[in-house]
XYZ file of C-alpha atoms in Angstrom:
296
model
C 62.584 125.990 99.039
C 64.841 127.521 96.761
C 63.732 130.110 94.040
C 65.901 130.977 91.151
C 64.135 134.497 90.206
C 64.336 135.778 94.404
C 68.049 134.530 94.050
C 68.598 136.359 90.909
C 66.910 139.716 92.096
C 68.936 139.922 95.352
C 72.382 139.760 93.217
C 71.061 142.200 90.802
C 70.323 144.132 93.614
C 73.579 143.706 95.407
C 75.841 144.702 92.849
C 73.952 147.351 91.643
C 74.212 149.042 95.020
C 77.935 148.021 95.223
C 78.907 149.212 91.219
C 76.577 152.670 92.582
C 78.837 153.107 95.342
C 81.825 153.259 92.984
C 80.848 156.225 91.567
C 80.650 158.433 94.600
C 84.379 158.790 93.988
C 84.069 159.845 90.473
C 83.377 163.414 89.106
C 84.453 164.102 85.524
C 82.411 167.523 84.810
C 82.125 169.207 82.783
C 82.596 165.817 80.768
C 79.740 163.198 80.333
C 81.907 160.882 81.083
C 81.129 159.631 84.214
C 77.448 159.480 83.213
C 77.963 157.814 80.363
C 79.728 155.022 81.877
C 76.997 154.783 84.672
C 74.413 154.902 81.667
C 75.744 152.046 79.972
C 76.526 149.908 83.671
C 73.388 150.617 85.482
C 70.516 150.744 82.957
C 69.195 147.184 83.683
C 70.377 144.041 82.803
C 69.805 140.502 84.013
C 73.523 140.378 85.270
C 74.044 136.747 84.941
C 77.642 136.896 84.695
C 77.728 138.390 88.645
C 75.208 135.823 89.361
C 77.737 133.356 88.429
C 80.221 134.953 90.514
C 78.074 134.862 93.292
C 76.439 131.515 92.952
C 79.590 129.851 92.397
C 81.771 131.355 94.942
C 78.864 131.042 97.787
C 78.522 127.091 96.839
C 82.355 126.960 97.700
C 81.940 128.685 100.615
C 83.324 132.309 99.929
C 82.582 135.098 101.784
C 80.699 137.681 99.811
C 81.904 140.322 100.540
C 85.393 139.007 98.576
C 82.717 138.295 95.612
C 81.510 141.695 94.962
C 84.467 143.118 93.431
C 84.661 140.268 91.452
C 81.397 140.647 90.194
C 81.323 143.910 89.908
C 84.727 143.591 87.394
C 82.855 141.372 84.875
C 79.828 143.548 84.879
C 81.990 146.043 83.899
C 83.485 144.357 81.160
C 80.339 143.235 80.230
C 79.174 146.963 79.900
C 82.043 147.941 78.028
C 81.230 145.280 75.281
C 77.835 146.289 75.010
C 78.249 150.056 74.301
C 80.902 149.073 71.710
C 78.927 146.211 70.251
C 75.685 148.864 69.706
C 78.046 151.392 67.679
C 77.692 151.829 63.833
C 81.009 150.304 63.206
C 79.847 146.883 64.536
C 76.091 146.038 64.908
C 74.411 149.410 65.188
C 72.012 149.159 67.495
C 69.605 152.407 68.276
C 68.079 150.322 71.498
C 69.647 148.189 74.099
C 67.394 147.163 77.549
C 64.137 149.099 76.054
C 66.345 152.174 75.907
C 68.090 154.253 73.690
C 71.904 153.108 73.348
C 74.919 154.851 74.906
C 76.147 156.314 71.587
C 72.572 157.730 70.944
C 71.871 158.800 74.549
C 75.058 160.834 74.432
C 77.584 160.668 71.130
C 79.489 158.381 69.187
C 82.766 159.705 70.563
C 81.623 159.782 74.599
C 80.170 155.753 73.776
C 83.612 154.896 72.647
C 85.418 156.368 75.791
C 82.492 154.921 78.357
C 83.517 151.796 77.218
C 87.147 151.887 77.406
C 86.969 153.580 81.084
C 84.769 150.913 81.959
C 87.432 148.717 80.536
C 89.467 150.207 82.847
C 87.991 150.752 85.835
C 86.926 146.789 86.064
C 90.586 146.008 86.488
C 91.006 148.734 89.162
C 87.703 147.102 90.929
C 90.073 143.925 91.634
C 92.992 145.643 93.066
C 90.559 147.079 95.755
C 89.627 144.399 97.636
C 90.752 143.677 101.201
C 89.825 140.304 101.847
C 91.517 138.438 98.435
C 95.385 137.505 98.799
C 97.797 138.748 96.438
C 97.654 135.478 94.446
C 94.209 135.593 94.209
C 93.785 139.571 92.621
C 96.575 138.277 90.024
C 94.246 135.161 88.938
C 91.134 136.874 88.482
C 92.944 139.658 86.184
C 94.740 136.789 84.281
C 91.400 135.026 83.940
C 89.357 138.715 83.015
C 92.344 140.256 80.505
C 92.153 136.364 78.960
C 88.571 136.185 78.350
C 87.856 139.729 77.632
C 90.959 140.539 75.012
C 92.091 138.378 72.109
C 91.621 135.365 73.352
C 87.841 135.222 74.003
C 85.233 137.768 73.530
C 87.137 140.561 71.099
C 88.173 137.937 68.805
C 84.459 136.106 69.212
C 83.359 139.835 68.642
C 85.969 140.000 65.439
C 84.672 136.635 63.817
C 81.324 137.874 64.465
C 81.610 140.616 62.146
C 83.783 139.234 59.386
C 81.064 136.386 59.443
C 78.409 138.725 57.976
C 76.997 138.071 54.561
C 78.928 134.854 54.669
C 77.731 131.467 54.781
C 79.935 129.692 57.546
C 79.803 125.898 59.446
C 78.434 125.030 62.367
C 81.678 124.303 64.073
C 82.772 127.951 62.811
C 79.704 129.178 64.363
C 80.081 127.677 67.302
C 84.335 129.034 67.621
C 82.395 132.573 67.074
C 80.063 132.281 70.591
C 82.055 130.451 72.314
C 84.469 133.576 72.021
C 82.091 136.231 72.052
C 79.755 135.135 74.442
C 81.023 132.279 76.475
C 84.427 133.242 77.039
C 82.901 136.134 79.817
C 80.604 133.352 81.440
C 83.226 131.320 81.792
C 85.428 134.102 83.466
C 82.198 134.684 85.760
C 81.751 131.355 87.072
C 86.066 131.067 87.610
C 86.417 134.222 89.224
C 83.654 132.478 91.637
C 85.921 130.262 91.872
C 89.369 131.779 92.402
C 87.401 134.009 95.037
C 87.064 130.642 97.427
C 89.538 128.395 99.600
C 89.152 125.766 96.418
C 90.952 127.974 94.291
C 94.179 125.455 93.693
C 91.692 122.634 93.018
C 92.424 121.692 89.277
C 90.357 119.041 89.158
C 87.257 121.064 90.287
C 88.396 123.596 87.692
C 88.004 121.430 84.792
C 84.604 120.124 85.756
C 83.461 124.208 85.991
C 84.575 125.059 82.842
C 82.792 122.407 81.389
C 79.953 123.547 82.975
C 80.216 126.834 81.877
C 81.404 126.009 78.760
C 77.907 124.520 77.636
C 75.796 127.099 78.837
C 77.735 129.940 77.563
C 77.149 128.010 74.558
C 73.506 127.250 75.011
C 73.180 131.352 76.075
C 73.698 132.142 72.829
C 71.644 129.838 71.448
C 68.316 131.121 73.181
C 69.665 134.819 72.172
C 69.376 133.851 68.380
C 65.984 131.787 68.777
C 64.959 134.652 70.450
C 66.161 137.225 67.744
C 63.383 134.781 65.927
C 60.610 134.927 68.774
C 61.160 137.642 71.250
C 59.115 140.115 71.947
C 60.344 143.873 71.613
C 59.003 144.833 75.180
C 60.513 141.628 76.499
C 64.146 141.490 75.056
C 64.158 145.416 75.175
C 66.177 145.533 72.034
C 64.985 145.370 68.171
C 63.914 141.635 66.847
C 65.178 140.306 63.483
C 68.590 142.445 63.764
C 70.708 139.382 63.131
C 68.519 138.535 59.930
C 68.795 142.307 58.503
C 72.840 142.312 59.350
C 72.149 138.671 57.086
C 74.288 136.800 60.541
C 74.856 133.170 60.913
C 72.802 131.736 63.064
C 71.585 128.459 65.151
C 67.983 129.029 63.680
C 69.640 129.792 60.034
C 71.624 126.365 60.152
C 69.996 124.157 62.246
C 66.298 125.471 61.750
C 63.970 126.972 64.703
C 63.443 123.420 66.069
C 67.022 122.203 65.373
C 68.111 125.103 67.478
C 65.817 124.551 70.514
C 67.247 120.790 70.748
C 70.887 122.251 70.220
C 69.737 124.435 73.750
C 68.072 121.545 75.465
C 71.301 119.273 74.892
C 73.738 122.118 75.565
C 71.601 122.034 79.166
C 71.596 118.178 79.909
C 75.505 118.882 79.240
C 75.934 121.573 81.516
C 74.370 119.959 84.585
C 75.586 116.787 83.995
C 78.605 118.159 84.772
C 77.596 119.134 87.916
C 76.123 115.576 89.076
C 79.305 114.909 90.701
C 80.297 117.963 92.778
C 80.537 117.530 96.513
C 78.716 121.125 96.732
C 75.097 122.034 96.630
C 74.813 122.922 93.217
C 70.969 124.397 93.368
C 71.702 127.817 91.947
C 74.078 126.863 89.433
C 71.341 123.742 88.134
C 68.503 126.557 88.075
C 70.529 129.099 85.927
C 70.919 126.407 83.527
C 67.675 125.871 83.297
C 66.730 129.664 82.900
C 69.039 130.433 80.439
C 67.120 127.866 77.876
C 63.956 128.938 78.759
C 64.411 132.671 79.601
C 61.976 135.154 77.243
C 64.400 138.133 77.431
């Protein structure tokens, strides 16, 4: 019988072994560098977006070993966003994962250059593997460099912050997180995708970025109920930052209850989209359903 959290564990064990590895190569003493970058990459982390990698490319039938790199690219990316995101300039965070962030573990100026070598280094990830074709390295940079730059999560990241002390729409809200959040789940679940011998199938491309699309959506969602409702120890960051930096929210326009039904129809969305797919789409149905209901 299939269980979500034993599936989840093994790929956050997997590529935290394989994005450990990476590092043997590296040695930039006397510089923090190096450590910084591993500080901000390896301090926890649910790592849905390489469970989407994973779950996605395995359900078309990809060898995993041509996921990992994959995987280990977004998480990258991921990291990168994360250790910018925490500095003073943009939401200035002191924790992140129950533990001090990069910029206050280290500096402001070694935070800044983690994050752009991790920038970096997740495009140098994809040029490394063996088993992927030519074609198929180009795609998944095309696909990351889209969804990471100006076209997904820095602009979502831009809006974000020119959005504060504002009062802004719903449908502007939802162009913000759909950017900064969903554009990298999107690029998780494609580079899945891209990874397997269904990578020219358009029509099966459509129907996972639909998918995707929704929970991205609904991800962010369950982050701001939960900036209402989490726990400190839980969430491992501080509670009630979006209402001090006076954000838009779900909860702020829609009301706590209006926002839980926005996540529970952002779900129905998500796997109705998958109630067609010639694939066994067990893992992909259960990560919908955790991302609503997740406490962290």
């Amino acid at each position: 019988m299939y269980q979500f959290s034993n599936d989840l564990q093994q790929a956050q064990q997997r590529i935290n072994r394989f994005l450990e590895a990476q590092f043997d190569e590296i040695n930039t003493r006397p510089s923090p560098l190096a450590d910084a970058m591993k500080y901000g990459l390896l301090l926890g982390g649910k790592r849905i977006r390489p469970f989407l990698v994973y779950a996605t490319g395995r359900m078309l039938g990809a060898d995993t070993a041509q996921l990992d790199y994959a995987a280990a690219a977004i998480e990258a990316i991921h990291a990168y966003s994360l250790i910018h995101d925490d500095l003073p300039a943009m939401d200035n965070d002191s924790l992140r994962r129950g533990q001090p962030t990069c910029h206050i573990a280290f500096d402001h100026a070694t935070a800044i250059l983690a994050g752009d070598a991790l920038q970096a280094f997740a495009f140098e990830i994809l040029t490394k593997s063996t088993a992927l074709s030519a074609e198929q390295k180009l795609r998944l940079i095309q696909v990351l460099s889209h969804n990471s730059g100006v076209f997904g999560m820095c602009l979502g990241q831009s809006l974000d912050l020119i959005s504060e002390h504002k009062q802004i729409s719903l449908s502007e809200l939802e162009q913000i997180h759909r950017n900064k959040t969903g554009a990298l789940l999107s690029a998780a679940l494609k580079m899945g995708f891209i990874c397997s011998s269904h990578f020219a199938d358009n029509a099966l491309e459509a129907k996972l970025d639909r998918y995707a699309a929704a929970i991205g959506l609904a991800f962010q969602v369950q982050d701001d109920i939960l900036d209402i409702e989490g726990d400190l120890a839980a969430i491992g960051k501080n509670v009630g930052s979006d209402l001090e930096s006076d954000k838009s929210t779900y909860p702020k326009l829609l009301g706590l209850a209006g926002a839980k039904q926005k996540a529970r129809e952002l779900y129905v969305a998500a796997v109705g989209e998958l109630e067609h797919l010639p694939f066994d789409t067990t893992a992909l149905r259960a990560l919908a359903e955790f991302i609503i209901n997740r406490k962290n």
